[in-house]
Coordinates of C-alpha atoms and ligand atoms in Angstrom, one line a residue:
X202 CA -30.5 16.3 -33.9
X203 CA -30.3 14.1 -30.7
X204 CA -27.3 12.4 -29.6
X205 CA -27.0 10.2 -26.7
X206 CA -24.6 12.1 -24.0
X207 CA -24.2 8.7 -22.3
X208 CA -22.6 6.6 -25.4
X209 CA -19.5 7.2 -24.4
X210 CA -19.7 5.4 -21.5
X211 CA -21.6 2.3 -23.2
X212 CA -18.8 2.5 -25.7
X213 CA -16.4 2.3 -22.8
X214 CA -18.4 -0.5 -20.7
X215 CA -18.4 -2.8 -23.8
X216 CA -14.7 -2.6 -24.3
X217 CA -13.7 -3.6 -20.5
X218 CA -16.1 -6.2 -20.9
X219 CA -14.5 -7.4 -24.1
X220 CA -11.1 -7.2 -22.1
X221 CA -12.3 -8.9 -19.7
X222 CA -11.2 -6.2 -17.2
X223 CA -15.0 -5.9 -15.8
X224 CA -14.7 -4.9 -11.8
X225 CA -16.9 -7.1 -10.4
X226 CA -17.6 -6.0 -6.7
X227 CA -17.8 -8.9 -4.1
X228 CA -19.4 -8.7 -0.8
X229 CA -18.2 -9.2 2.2
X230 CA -20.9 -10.9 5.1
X231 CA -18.0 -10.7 7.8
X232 CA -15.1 -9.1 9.4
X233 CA -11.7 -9.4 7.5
X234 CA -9.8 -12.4 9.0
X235 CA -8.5 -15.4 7.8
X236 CA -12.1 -17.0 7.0
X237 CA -14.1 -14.6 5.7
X238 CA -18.2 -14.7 4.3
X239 CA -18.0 -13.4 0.7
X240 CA -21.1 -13.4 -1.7
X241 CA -22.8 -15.8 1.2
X242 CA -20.1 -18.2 1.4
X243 CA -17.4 -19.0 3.9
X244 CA -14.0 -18.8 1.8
X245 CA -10.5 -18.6 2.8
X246 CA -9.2 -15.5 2.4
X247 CA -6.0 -14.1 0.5
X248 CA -7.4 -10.7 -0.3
X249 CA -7.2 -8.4 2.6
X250 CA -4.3 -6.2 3.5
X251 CA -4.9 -7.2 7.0
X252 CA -0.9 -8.2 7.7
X253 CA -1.0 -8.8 11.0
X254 CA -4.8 -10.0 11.5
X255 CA -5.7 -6.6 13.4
X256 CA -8.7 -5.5 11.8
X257 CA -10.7 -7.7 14.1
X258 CA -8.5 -8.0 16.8
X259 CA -10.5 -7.5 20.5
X260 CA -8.1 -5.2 21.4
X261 CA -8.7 -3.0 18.5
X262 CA -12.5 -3.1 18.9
X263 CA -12.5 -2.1 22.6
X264 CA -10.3 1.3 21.8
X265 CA -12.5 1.8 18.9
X266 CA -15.8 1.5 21.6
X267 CA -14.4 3.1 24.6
X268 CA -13.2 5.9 21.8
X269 CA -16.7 6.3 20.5
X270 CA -17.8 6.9 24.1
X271 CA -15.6 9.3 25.4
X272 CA -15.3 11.7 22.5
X273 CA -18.3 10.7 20.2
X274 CA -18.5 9.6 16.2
X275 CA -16.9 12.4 14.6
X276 CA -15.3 15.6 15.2
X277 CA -17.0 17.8 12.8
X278 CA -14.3 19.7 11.8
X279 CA -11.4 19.5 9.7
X280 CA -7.9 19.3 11.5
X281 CA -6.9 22.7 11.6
X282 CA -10.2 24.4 12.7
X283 CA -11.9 22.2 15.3
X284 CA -11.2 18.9 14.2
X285 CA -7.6 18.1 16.0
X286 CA -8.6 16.3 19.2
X287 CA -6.2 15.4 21.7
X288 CA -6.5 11.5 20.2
X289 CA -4.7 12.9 17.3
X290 CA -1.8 14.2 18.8
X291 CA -1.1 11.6 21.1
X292 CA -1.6 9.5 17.8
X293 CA 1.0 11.6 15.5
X294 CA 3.7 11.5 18.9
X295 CA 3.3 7.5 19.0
X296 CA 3.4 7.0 15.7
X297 CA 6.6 9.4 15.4
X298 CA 8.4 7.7 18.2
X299 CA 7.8 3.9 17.0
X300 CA 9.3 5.0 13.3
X301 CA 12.1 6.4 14.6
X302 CA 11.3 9.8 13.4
X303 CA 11.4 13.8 14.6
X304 CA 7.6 14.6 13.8
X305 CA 4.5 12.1 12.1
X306 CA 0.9 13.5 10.1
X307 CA -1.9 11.7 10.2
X308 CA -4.8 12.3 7.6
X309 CA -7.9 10.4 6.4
X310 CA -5.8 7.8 4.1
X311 CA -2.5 6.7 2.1
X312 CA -3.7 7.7 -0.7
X313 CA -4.3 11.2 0.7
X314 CA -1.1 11.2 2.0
X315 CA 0.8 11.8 -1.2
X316 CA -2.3 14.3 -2.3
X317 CA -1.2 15.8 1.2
X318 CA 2.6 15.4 1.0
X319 CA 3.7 16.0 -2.5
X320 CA 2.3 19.3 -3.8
X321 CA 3.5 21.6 -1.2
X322 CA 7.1 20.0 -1.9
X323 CA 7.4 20.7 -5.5
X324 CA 5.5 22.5 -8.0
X325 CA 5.9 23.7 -11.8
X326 CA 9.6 24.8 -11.6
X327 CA 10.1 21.8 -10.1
X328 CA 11.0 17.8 -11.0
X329 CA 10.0 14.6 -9.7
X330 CA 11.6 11.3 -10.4
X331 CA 9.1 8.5 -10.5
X332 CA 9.3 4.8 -10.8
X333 CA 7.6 3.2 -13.8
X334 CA 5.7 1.2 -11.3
X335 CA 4.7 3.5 -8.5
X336 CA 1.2 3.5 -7.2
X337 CA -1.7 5.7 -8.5
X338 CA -2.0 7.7 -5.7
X339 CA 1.8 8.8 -6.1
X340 CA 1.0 9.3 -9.5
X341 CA -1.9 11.6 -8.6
X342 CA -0.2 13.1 -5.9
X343 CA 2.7 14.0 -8.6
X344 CA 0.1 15.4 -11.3
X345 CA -1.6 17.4 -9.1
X346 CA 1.6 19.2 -8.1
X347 CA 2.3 20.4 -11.5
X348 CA 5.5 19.2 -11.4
X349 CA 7.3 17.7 -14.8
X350 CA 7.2 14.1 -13.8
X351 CA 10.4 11.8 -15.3
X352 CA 9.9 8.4 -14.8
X353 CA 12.9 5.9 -13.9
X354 CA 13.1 1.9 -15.0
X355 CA 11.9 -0.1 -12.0
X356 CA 13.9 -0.4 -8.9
X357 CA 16.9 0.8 -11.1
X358 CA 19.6 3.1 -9.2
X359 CA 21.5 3.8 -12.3
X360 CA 18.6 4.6 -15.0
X361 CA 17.7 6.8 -11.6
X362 CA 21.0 8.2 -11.7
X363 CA 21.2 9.2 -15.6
X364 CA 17.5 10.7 -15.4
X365 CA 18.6 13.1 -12.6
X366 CA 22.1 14.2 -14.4
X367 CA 19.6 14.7 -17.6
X368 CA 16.9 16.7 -15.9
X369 CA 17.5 18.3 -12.9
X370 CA 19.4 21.0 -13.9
X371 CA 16.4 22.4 -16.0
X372 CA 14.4 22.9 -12.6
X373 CA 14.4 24.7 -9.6
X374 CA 14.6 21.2 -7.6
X375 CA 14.1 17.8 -7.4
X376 CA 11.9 14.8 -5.5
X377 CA 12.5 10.8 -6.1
X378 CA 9.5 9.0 -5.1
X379 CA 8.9 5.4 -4.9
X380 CA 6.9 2.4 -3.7
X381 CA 8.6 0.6 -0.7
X382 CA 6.6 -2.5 -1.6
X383 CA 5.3 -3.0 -4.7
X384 CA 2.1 -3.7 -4.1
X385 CA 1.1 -5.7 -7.1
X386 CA 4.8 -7.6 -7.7
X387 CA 5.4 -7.8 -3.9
X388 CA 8.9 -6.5 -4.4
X389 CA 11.0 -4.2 -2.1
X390 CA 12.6 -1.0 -3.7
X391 CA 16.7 -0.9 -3.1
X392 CA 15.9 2.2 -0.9
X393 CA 19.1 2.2 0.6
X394 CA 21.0 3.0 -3.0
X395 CA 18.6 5.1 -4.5
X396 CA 19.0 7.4 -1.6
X397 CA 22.6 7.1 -2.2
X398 CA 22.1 8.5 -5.7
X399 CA 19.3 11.3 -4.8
X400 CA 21.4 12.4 -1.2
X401 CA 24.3 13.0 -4.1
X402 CA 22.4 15.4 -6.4
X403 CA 20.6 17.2 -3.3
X404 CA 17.4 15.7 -4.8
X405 CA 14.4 15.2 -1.7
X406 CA 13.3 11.8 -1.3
X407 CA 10.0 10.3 -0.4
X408 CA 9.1 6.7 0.0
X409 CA 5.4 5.1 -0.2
X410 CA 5.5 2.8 2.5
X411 CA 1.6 1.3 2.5
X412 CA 2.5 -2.3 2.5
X413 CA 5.4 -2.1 4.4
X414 CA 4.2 -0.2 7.6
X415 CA 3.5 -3.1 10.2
X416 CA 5.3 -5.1 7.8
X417 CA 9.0 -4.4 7.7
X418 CA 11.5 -3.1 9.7
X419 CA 12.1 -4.3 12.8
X420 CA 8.9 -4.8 14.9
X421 CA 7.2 -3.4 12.0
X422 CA 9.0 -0.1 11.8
X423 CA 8.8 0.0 7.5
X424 CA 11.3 0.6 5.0
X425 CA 13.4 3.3 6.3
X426 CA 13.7 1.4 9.3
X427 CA 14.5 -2.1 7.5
X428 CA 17.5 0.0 5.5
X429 CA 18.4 1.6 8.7
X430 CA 18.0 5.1 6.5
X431 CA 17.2 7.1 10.2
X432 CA 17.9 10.6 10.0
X433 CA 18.9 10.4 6.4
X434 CA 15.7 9.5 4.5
X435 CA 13.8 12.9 3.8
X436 CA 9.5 11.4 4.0
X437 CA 7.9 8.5 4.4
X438 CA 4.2 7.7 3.7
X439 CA 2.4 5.6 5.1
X440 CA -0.8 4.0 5.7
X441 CA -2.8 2.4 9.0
X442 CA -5.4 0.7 6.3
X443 CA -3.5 -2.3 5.8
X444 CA -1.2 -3.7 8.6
X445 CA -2.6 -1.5 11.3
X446 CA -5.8 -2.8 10.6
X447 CA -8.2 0.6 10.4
X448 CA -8.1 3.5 7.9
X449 CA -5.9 6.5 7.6
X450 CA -2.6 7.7 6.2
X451 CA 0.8 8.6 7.8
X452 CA 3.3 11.3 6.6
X453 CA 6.7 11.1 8.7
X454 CA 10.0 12.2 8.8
X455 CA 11.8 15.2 9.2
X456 CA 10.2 17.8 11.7
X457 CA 11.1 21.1 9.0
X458 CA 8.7 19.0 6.3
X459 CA 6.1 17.3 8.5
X460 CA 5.3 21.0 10.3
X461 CA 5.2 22.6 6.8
X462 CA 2.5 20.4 5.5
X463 CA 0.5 21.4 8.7
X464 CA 0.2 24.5 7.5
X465 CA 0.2 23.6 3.4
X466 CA -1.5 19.7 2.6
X467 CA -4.3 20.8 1.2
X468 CA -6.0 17.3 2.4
X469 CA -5.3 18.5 5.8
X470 CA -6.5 21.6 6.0
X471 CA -9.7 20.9 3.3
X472 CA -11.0 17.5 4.3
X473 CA -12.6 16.5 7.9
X474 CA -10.5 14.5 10.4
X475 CA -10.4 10.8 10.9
X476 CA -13.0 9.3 13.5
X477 CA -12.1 9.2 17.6
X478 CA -13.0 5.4 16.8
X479 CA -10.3 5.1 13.7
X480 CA -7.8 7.0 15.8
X481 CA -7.6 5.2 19.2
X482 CA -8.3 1.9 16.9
X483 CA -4.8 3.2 15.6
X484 CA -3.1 4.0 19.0
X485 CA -4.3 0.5 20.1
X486 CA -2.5 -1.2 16.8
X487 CA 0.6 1.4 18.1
X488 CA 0.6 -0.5 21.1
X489 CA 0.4 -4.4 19.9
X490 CA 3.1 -3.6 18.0
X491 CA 5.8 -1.9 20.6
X492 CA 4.7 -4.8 23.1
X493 CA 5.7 -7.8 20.9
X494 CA 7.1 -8.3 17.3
X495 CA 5.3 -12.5 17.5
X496 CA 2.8 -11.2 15.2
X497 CA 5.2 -9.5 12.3
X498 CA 7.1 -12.7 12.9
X499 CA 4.4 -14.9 11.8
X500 CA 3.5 -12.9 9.0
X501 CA 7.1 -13.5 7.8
X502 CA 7.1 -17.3 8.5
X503 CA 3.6 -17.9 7.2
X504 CA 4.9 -15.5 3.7
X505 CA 7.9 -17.4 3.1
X506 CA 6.3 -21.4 3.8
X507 CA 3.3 -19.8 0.8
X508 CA 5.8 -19.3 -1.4
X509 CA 8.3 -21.3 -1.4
X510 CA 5.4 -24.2 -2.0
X511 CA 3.9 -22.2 -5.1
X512 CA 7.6 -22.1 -6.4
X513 CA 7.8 -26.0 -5.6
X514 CA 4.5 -26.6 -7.4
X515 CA 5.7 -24.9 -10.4
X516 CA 4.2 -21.4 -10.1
X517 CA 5.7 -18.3 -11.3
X518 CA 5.8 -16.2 -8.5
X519 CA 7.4 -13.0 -10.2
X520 CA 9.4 -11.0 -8.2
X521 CA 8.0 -11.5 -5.0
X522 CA 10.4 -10.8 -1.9
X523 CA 7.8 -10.0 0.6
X524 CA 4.1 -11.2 2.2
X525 CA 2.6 -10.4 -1.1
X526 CA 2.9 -13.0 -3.7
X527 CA 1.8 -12.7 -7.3
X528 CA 1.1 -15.6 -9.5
X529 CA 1.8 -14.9 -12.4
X530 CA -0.6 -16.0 -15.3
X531 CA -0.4 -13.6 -18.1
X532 CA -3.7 -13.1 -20.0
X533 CA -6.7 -11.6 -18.4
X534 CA -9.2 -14.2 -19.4
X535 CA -7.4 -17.2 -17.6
X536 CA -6.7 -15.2 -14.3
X537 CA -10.5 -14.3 -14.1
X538 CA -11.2 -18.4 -14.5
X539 CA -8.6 -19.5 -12.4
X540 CA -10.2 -16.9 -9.4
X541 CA -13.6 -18.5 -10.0
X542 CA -12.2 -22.0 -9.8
X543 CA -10.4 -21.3 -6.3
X544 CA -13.7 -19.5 -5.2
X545 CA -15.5 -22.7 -5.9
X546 CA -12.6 -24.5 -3.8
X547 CA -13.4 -21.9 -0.9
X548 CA -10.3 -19.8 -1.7
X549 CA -11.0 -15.8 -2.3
X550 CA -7.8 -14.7 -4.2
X551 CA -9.0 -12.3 -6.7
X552 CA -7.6 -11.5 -10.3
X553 CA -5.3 -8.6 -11.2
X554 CA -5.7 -7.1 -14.7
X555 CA -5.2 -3.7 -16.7
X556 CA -5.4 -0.8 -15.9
X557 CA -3.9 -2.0 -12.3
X558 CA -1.0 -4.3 -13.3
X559 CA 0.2 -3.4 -17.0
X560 CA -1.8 -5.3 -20.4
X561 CA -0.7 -9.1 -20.4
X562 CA 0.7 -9.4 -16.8
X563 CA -2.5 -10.5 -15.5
X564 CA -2.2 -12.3 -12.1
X565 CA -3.2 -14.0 -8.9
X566 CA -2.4 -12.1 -5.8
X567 CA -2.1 -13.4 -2.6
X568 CA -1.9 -11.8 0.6
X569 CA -0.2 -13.5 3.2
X570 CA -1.1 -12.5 6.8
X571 CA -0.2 -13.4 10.6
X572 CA -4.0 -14.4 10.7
X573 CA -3.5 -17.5 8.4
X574 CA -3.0 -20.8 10.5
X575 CA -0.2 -23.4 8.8
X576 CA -3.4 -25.1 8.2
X577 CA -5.0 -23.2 6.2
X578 CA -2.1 -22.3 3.9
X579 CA -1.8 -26.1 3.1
X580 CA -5.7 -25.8 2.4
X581 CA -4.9 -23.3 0.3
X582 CA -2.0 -24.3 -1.9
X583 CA -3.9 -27.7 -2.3
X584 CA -6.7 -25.4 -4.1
X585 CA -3.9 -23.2 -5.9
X586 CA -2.4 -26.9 -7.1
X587 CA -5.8 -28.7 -8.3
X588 CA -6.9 -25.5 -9.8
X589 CA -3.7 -24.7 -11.3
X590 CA -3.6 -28.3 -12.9
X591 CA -6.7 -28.5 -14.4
X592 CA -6.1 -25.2 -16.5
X593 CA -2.4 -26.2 -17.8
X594 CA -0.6 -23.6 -15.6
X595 CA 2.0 -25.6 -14.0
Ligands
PLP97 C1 -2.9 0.9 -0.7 C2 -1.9 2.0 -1.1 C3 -2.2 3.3 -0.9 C4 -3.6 3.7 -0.4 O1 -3.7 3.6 1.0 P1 -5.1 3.8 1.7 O2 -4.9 4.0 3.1 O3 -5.9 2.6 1.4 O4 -5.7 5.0 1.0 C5 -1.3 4.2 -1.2 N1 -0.1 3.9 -1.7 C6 0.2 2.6 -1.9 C7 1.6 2.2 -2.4 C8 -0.7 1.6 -1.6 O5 -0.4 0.3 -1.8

């Protein structure tokens, strides 16, 4: 008998195409800015993380060169064997002193931060408390520690509350974890009063902070720093592949934790270290930051003007408190159109479907950034409105 080994995948292919959850891949024919070349053609862009308009930034690129010459491509070697040059240091103390914090990490990426950060923290005697819409790298991070994972309502202090007085006596200890911004809603967890609850129960807390590094706080600072939580708030995770503008992840916080995982993230001690070019790109980003907060105050100003017009137009913007604003549209099949529309408007805003946002939540999302001129944004809610129009949305 023969059987195809392969059908399963066909069998799987066929059904995301019937779903219309297909990834298609787009490609990019220039730097991420404001105006962008995708598939050939010059489009406004609202898809990049790139806050604060520092992934191209001259600055940036002249670290990133003068990097390369000094101390080569790579440093062969993973941090704790050769790879731990003294750009990575001076990284981790910057970074350290500009959050407020005792001690900073840096490894390849966020979403091997919480690989990196989680695990050592808690393991099979042990209980994490998750919200129902955290990111899939905290999700991973969580599995991979063997933890029992209980999940809380979203952004809900009380449900938090009862889950801990339910559970956390059957373990050896506890770790809440959340989003700071959710990344697909564009909402900000109540950090301050969830940390009230955990700080009560002697539970550890951890925050994912990817969209909010560069983003809030003052100057930039993130989440712990925007519910002035210094000294209190246990980790926080971070990533320099969205508002700083290159790759790489950030665990920091307490000095007791961020030393342990020095000698225990397995992502750390396993995986090579980040690029001299990716790490002075970073101290540069460091620097624009601590010598002016004009750029995070665009990003704000620029966030706030988008969507308060797609609220005037009649678009559901969800629960959007921050630079990233969903529009909300439901089914699948209508949020892949209405991205092809604005794409033929020159607007890049691409669809959001299952497994990434939940099954009939399918949306729009638009990044806001500091890059973005006032014109533009009126270019672009003039696409949203005509688009939005034509296919009976507002
Ligand atoms: C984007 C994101 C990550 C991944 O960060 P990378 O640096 O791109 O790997 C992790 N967590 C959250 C919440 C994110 O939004």
């Amino acid at each position: 008998m023969t059987t195809d080994k392969l059908a399963f995948i066909c069998a799987d292919m066929a059904g995301l195409a019937e779903s219309n959850l297909l990834i298609t891949l787009r490609t990019m024919g220039s730097p991420a800015d404001a105006w962008m070349v995708v598939d050939g053609k010059q489009v406004l862009n609202f898809c990049t993380n790139n806050y604060l308009g520092l992934a191209n930034h001259p600055k940036m690129k002249a670290a990133a060169k003068a990097a390369i010459d000094q101390w080569g491509v790579g440093p062969a070697a993973v941090r704790s064997i050769a790879g731990t040059q003294a750009l990575h240091i001076e990284l981790e103390r910057r970074l350290a002193a500009f959050k407020g914090v005792e001690d900073a990490l840096y490894v390849q990426s966020g979403f091997c931060a919480n690989q990196a950060a989680i695990p050592p923290l808690v393991g099979k005697e042990d209980v994490i408390f998750s919200d129902r819409l955290n990111h899939a790298s905290i999700i991973d991070g969580a599995r991979l520690s063997s933890a029992k994972i209980v999940v809380y309502e979203h952004c809900d202090p009380a449900d938090l509350e009862a889950k801990i007085e339910e559970h956390l006596s059957n373990y050896r200890r506890g770790l809440l974890v959340t989003d700071g911004v959710f990344s697909m809603d564009g909402d900000i967890a109540p950090l301050d009063r969830l940390t009230e609850v955990a700080e009560r129960h002697g539970v550890l807390t951890m925050v994912d902070d990817a969209h909010g590094e560069g983003v809030l706080g003052k100057g930039g600072r993130g989440i712990v720093d925007h519910f002035g939580l210094h000294g209190v708030f246990d980790v926080e995770i971070g990533t320099l592949s969205k508002a700083f503008g290159v790759v790489g992840g950030v665990i920091a916080g307490k000095r007791a934790i961020v030393n342990y995982l020095r000698q225990r993230a397995r992502p750390f001690l396993f995986s090579s270290a980040t690029t001299p070019a990716d790490t002075a790109a970073c101290l540069a980003a460091v620097d624009l930051l601590e010598e002016s907060e004009a750029l995070v105050t665009k990003l704000w100003a620029n966030a706030e003007h988008f969507r308060g017009e797609m609220k005037r137009l009649g678009f559901d913007t969800g629960r959007s408190q921050t630079p990233i604003v969903p529009v909300m549209l439901g089914d699948a099949g209508l949020a892949k159109q209405f991205s092809r529309e604005l794409f033929e408007a020159g607007v890049f805003a691409m669809s959001i479907g299952f497994p990434t946002v939940p099954r009939g939540m399918a949306r729009i999302r638009v990044m806001n950034t500091a890059a973005h001129s006032r014109e533009d944004l009126e270019q672009g809610l003039a696409a949203f409105a005509r688009v939005g129009r034509r296919l009976g949305v507002i």
